[in-house]
Short mmCIF file of C-alpha atoms and ligand atoms in Angstrom, two decimals:
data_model
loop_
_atom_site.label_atom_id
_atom_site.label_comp_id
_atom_site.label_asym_id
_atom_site.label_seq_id
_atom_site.Cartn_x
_atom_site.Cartn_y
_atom_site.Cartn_z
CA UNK W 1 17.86 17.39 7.60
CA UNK W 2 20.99 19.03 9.02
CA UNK W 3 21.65 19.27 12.69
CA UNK W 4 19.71 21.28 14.38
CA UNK W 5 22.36 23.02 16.56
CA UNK W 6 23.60 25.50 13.19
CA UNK W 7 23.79 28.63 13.98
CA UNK W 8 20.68 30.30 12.30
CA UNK W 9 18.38 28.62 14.67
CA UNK W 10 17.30 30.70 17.83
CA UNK W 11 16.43 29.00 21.35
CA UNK W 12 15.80 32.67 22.72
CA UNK W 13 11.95 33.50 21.28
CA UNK W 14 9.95 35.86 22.93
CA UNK W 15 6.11 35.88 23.24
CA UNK W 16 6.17 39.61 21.99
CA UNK W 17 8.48 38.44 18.94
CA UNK W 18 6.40 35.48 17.97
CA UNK W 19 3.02 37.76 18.36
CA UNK W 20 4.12 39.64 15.98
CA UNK W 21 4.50 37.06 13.45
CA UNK W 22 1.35 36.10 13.89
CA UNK W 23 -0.15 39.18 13.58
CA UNK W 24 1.46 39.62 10.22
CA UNK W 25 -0.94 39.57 6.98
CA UNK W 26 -1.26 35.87 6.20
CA UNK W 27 0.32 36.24 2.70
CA UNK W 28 3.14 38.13 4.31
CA UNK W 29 3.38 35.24 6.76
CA UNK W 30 2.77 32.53 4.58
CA UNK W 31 5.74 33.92 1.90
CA UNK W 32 8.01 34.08 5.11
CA UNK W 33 7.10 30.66 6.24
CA UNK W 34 7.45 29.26 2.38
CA UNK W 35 10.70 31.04 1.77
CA UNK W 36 12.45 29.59 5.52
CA UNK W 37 11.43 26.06 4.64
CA UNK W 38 12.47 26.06 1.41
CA UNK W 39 15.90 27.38 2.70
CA UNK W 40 16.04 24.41 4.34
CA UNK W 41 13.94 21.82 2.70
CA UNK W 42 13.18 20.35 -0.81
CA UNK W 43 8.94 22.23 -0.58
CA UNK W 44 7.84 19.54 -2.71
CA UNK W 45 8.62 16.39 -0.22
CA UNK W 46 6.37 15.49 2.73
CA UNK W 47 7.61 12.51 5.47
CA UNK W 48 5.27 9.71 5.38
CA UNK W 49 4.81 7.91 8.99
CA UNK W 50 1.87 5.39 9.57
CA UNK W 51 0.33 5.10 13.57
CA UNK W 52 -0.07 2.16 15.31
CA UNK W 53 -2.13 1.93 18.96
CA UNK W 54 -0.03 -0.99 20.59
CA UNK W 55 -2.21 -0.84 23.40
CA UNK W 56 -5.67 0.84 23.77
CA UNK W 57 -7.67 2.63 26.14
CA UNK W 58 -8.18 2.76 29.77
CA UNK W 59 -5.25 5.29 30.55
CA UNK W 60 -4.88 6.01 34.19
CA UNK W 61 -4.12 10.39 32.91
CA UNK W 62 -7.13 12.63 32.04
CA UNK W 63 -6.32 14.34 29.33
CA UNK W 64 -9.09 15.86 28.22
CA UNK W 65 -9.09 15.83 24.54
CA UNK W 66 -8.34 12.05 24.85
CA UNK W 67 -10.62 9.21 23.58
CA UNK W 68 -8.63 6.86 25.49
CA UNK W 69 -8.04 8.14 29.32
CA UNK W 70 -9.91 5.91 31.77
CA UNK W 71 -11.63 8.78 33.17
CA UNK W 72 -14.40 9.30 30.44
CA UNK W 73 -16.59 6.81 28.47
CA UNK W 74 -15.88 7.04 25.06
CA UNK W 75 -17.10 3.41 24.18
CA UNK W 76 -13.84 2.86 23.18
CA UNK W 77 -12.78 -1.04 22.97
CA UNK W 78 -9.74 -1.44 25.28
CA UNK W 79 -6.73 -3.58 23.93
CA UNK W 80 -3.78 -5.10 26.15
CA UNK W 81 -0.04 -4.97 24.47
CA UNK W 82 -0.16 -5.89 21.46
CA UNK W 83 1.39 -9.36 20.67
CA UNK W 84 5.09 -8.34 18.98
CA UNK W 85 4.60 -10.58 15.84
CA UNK W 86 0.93 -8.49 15.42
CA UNK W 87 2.89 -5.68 15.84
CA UNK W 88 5.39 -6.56 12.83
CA UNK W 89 2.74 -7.74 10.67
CA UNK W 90 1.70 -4.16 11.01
CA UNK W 91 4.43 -2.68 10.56
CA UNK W 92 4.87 -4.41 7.51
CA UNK W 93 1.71 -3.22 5.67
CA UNK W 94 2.77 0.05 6.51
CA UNK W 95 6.23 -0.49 4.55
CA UNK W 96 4.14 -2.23 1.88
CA UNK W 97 1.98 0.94 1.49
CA UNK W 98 5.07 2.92 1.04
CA UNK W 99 5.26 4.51 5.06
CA UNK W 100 8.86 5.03 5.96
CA UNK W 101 8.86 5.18 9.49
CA UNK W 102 6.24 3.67 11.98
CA UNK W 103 4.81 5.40 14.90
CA UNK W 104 3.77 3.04 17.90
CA UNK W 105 1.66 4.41 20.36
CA UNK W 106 0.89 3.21 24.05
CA UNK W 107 -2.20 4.64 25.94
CA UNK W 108 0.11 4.75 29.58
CA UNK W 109 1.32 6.89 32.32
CA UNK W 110 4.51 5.73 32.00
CA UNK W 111 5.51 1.85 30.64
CA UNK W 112 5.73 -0.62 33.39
CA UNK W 113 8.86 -2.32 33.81
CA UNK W 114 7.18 -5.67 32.73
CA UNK W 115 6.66 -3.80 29.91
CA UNK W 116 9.68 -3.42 28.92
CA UNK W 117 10.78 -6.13 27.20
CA UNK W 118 8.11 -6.18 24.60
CA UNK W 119 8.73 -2.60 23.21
CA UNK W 120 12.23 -3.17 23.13
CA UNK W 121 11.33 -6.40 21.28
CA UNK W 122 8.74 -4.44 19.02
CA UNK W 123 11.48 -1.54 18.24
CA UNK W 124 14.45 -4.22 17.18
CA UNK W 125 11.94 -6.07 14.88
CA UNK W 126 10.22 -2.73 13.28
CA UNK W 127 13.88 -1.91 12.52
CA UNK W 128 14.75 -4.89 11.19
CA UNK W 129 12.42 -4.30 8.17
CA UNK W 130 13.99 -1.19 7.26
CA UNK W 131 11.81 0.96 8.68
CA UNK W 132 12.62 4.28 11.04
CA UNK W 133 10.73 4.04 14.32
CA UNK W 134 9.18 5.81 16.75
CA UNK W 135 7.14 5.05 19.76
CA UNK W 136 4.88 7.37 22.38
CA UNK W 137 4.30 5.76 25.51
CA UNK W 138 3.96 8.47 27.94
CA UNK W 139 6.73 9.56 30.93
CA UNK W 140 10.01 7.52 30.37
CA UNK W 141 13.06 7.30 33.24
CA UNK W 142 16.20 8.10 31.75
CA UNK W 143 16.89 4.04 32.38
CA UNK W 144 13.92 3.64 30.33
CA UNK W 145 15.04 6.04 27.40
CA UNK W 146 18.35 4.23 27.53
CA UNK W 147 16.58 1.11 26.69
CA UNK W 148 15.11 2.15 23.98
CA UNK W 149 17.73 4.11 22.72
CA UNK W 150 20.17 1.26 22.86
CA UNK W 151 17.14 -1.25 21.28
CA UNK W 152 17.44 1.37 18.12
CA UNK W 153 14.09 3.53 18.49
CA UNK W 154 14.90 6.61 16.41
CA UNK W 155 12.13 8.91 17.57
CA UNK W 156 10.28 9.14 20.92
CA UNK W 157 7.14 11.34 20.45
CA UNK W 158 6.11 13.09 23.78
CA UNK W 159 4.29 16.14 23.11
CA UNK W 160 4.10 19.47 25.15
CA UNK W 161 0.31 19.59 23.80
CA UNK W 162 -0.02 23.32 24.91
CA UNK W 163 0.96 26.14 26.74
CA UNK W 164 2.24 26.40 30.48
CA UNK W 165 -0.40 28.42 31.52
CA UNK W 166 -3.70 26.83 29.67
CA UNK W 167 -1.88 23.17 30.57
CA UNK W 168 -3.97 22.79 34.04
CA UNK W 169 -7.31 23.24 32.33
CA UNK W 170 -6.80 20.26 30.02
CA UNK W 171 -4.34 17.88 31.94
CA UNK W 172 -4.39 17.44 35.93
CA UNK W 173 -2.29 14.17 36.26
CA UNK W 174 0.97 14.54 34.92
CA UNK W 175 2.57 18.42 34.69
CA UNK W 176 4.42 20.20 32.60
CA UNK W 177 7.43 20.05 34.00
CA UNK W 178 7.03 16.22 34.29
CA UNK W 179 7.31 16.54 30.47
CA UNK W 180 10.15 18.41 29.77
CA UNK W 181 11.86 15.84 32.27
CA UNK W 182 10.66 12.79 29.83
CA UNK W 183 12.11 15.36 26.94
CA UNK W 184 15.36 15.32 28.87
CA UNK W 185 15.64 12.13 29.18
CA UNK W 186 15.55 11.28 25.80
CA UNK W 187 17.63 13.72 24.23
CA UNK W 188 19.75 12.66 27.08
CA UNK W 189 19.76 8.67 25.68
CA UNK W 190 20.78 9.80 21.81
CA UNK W 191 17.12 9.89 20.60
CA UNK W 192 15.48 12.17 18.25
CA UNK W 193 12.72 14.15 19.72
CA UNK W 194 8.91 14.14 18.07
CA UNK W 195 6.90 16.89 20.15
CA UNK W 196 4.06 19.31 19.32
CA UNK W 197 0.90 20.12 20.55
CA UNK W 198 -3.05 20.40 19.80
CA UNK W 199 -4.42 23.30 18.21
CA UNK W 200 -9.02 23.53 19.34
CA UNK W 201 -8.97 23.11 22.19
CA UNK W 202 -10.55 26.25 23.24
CA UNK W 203 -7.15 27.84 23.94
CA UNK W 204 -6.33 31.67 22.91
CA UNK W 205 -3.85 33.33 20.71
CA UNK W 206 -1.81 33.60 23.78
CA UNK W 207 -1.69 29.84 24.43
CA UNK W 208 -0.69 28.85 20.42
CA UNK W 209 2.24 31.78 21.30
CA UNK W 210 3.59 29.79 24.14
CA UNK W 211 3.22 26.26 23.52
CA UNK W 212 5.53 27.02 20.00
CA UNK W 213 7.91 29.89 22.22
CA UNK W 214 8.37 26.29 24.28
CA UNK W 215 8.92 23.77 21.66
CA UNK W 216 11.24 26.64 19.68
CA UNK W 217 13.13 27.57 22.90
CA UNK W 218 14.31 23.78 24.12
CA UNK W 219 17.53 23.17 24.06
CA UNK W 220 17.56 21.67 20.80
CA UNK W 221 14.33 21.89 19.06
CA UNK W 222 12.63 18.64 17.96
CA UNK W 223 13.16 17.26 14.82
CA UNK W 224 9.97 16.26 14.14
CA UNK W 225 6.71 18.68 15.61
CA UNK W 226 3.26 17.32 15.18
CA UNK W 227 0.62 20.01 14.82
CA UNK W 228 -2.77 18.59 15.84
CA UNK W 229 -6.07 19.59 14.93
CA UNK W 230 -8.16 18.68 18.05
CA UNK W 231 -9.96 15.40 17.13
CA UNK W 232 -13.52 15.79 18.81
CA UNK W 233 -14.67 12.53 20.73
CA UNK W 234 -18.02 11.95 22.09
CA UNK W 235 -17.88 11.35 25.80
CA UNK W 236 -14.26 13.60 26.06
CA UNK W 237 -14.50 16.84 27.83
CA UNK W 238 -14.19 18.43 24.50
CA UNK W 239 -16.50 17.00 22.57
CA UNK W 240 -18.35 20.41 22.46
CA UNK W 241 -15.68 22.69 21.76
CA UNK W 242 -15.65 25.44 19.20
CA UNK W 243 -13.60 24.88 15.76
CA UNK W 244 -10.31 26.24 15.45
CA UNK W 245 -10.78 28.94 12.32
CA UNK W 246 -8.86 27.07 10.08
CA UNK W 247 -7.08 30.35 8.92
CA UNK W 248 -5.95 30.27 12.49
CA UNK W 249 -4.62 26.44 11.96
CA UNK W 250 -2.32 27.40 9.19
CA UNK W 251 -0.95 30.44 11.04
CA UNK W 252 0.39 28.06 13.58
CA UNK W 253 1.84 26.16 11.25
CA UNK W 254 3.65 28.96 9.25
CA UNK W 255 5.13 30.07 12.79
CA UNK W 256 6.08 27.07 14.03
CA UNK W 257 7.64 26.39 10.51
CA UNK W 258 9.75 30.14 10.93
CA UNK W 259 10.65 29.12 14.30
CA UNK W 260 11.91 25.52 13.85
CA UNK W 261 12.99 26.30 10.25
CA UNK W 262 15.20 22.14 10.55
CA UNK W 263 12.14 20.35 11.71
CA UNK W 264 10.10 18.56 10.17
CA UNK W 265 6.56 19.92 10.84
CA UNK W 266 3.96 16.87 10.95
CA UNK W 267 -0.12 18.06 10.03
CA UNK W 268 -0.70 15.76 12.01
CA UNK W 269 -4.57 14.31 13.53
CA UNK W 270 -7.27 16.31 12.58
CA UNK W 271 -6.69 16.14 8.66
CA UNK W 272 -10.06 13.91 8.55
CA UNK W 273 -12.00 17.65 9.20
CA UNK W 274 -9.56 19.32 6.90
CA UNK W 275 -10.57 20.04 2.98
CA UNK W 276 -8.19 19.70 0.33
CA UNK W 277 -7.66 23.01 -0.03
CA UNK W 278 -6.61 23.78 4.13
CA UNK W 279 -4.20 20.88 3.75
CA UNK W 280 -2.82 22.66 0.72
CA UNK W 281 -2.54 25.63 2.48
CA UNK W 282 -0.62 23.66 5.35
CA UNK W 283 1.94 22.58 2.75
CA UNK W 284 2.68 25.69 1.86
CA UNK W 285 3.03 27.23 4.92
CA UNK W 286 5.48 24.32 5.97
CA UNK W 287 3.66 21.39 7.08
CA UNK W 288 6.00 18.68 6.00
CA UNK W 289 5.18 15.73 7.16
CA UNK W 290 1.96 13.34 7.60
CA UNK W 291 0.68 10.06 9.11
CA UNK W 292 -0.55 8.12 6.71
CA UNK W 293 -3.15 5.04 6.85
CA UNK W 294 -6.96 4.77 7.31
CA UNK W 295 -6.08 4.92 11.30
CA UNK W 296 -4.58 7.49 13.53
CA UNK W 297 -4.33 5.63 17.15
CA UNK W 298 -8.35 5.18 17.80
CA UNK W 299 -9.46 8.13 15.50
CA UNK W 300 -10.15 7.57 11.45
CA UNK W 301 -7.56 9.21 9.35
CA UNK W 302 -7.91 10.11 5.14
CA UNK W 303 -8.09 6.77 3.24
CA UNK W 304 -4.90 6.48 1.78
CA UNK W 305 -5.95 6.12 -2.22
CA UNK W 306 -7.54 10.12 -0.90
CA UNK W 307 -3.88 10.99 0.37
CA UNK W 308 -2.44 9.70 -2.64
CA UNK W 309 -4.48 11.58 -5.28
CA UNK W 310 -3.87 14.76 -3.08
CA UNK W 311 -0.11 14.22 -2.98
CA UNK W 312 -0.72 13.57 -7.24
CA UNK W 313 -2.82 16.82 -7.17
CA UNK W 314 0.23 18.88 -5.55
CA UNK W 315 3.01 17.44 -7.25
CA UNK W 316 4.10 16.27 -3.66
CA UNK W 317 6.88 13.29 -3.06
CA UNK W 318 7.04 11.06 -0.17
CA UNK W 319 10.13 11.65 1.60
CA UNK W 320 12.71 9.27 1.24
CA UNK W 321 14.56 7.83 3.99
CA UNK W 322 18.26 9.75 4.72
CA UNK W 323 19.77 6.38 5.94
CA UNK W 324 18.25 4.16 3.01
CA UNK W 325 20.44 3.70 0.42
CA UNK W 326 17.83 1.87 -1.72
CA UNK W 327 14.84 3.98 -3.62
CA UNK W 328 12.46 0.73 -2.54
CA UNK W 329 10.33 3.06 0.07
CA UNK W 330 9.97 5.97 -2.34
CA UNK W 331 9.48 4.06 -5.43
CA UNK W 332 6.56 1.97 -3.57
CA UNK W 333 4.11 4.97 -2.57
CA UNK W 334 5.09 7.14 -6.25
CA UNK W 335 4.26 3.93 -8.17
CA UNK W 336 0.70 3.42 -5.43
CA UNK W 337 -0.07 7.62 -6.30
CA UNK W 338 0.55 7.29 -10.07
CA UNK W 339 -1.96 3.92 -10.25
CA UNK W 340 -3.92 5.28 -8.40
CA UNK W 341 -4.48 8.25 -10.15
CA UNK W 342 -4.99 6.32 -13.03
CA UNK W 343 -8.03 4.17 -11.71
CA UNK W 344 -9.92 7.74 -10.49
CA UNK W 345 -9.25 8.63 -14.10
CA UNK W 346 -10.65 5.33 -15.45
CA UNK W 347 -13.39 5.54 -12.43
CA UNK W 348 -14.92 8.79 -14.00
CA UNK W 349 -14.52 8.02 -17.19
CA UNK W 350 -17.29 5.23 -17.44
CA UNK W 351 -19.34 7.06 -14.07
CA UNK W 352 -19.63 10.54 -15.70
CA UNK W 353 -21.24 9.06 -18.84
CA UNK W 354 -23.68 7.20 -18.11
CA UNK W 355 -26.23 8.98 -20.41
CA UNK W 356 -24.11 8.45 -23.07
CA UNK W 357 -23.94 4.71 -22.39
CA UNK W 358 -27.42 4.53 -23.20
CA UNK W 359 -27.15 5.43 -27.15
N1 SAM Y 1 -0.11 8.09 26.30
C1 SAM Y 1 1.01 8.70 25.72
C2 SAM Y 1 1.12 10.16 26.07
O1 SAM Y 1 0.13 10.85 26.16
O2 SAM Y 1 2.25 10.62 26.24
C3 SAM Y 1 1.09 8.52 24.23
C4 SAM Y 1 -0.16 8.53 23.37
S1 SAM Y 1 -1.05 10.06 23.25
C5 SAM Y 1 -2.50 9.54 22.45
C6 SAM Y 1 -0.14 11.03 22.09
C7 SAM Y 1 -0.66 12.39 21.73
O3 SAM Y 1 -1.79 12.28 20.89
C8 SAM Y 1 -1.12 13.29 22.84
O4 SAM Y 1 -0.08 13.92 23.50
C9 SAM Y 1 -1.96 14.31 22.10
O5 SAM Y 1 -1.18 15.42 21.71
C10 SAM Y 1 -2.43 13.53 20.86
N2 SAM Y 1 -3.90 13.34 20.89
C11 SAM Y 1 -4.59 12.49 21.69
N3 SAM Y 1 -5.92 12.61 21.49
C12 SAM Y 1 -6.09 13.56 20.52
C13 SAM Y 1 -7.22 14.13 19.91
N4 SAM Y 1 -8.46 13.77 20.23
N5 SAM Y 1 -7.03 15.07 18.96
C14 SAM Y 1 -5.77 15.46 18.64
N6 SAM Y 1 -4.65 14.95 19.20
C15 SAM Y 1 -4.80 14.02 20.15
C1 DTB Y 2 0.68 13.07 17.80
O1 DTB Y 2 1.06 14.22 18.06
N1 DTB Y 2 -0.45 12.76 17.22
C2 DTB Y 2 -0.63 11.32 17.11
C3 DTB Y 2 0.74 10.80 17.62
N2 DTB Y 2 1.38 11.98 18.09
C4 DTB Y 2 0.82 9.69 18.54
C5 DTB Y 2 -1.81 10.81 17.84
C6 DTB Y 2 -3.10 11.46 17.43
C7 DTB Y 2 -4.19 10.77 18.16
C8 DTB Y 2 -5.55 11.22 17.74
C9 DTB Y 2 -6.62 10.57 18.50
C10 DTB Y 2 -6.71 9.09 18.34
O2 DTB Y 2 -6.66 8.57 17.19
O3 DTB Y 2 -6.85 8.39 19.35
FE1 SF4 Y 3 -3.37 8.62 28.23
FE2 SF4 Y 3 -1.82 9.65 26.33
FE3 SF4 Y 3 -4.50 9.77 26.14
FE4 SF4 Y 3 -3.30 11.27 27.94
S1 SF4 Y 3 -3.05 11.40 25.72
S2 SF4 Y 3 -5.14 9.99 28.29
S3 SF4 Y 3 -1.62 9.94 28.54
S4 SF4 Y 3 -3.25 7.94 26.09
#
């Protein structure tokens, strides 16, 4: 990916410009969005991260969309900090299974500074393997970022989740602004910058407009935007909430591909609800990038043998790693999609015939 301070990318979006885009005819919208990320990207690569929760549950925020804020009863099983040799073992799998960078998630406010010693520990020893890394665990100081920054994290995920004005209705303990600070900070320590937002939430047109008007519009844009498809827990605010028209989904993809045309845009939770076909349509409209693994942070995600024959379906690579100077990542999840393919192929060839076993 080149930097993203060239000079064809804008940090001066208006609501009225980005309407527009999405009011264009989706084929008209989806050609733009396919012919910007192919300026830009090879169309037939996707990143692969894998999610780890490295602690669990009873989050002191109250996010409402969130199986694991304190404030609702979700019946999820709280976890402490993970133990950092847990953490590698981990880690490892997900290198074994062909991931190239691992995403370690923390269900805080902020991390203590007791705390601090064990993500630092967790980021050196991910890194060690060979693997990119990136961690979420909420609000950071600008000490904190440094921390982490000089421990070798890559990518610090803090998303913006939605826009300004629908923000209040979902989130009451942390605002906005509070946010864009922890954004600060890290761009401010060297790191790379992983935010998005939640599309089904039961936010309008208007809100989809802003939230990608803000991500477009910070002072550099993140490298890496996740695009969430609201992941409906029972005993979350949400639960109830009407589906996001899937049509809708890929719009917001397609514009927040045309607005961040150097990031890599992550279809990210939600792909569990999402048919073949939508997640093709998310390709092509720009989605390029995916967490991979049975597990998002409490939430199921696609089996990975599933995400493998899709990627075999589309003709899609994993992403290699920019730094790597060995083909080991790539070679592991191409060699796991092509045998894979080959047992489905095997699998219906003895399951579709079973009449013709019997002569
Ligand atoms: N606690 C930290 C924080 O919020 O900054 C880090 C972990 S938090 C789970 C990371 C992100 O996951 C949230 O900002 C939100 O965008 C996303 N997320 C959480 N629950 C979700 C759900 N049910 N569906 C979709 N995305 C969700
Ligand atoms: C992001 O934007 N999505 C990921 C990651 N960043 C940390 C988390 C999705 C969480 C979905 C709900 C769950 O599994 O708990
Ligand atoms: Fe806590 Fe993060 Fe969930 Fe909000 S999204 S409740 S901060 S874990």
């Amino acid at each position: 990916m080149r930097s993203s301070e060239s000079n064809n990318i804008r940090h001066d979006w208006t609501v009225k410009e980005v309407r527009a885009l999405f009011d264009q005819p989706f084929n008209d919208l989806l050609f733009q969005a396919q012919t910007v990320h192919r300026a830009h990207f090879d169309p037939n690569e996707v990143q692969v991260s894998t999610l780890l929760s490295i602690k669990t549950g009873a989050c002191p925020e109250d996010c409402k969309y969130c199986p694991q804020s304190g404030h609702y009863n979700t019946g999820l099983e709280k976890e402490k900090l993970l133990q950092v040799e847990k953490v590698l073992e981990k880690a490892k799998e997900a290198k074994a299974k062909g991931s190239s960078r691992f995403c370690m998630g923390a269900a805080w406010k902020h991390p203590s500074d007791k705390d601090m010693p064990y993500v630092v520990e967790m980021v050196k020893g991910v890194r060690n393997l060979g693997l990119e890394t990136c961690m979420t665990l909420g609000m950071l100081t600008d000490e904190q970022a440094g921390q982490l920054a000089e421990a070798g994290l890559d990518y610090y995920n803090h998303n913006l989740d939605t826009s300004p004005d629908f923000y209040d209705k979902i989130i009451t303990t942390r605002t906005y602004q509070d946010r864009l600070d922890t954004l600060q900070h890290v761009r401010d320590a060297g790191m790379k910058i992983c935010s998005g937002g939640i599309i089904g939430m039961g936010e309008k047109a208007n809100d989809r407009i802003g939230l990608l008007v803000q991500l477009a519009n910070l002072p550099v844009q993140p490298e890496s935007v996740p695009i969430n498809m609201l992941v409906k827990v029972k005993g979350t605010p949400l639960e109830n909430v009407e589906d996001v028209d899937p049509i809708e989904f890929i719009r917001c993809i397609a514009v927040a591909r045309i607005l961040m045309p150097q990031s890599h845009v992550r279809l990210s939770a939600g792909r569990e609800d999402m048919s073949d076909e939508m997640q093709a349509l998310a390709f092509m409209a720009g989605a390029n990038s995916i967490f991979y693994g049975e597990c998002l942070l409490t939430t199921p995600n696609p089996e990975a043998h599933k995400d493998m024959q899709l990627f075999k379906r589309l003709g899609l690579r994993p992403e290699q790693r920019i730094e790597s100077s060995d083909d080991e990542q790539e070679s592991l999840l191409n060699k796991a999609i092509q045998s894979e393919q080959n047992k489905h192929r095997f699998y219906d060839a003895t399951t579709v015939a079973p009449s013709a076993a019997k002569h």
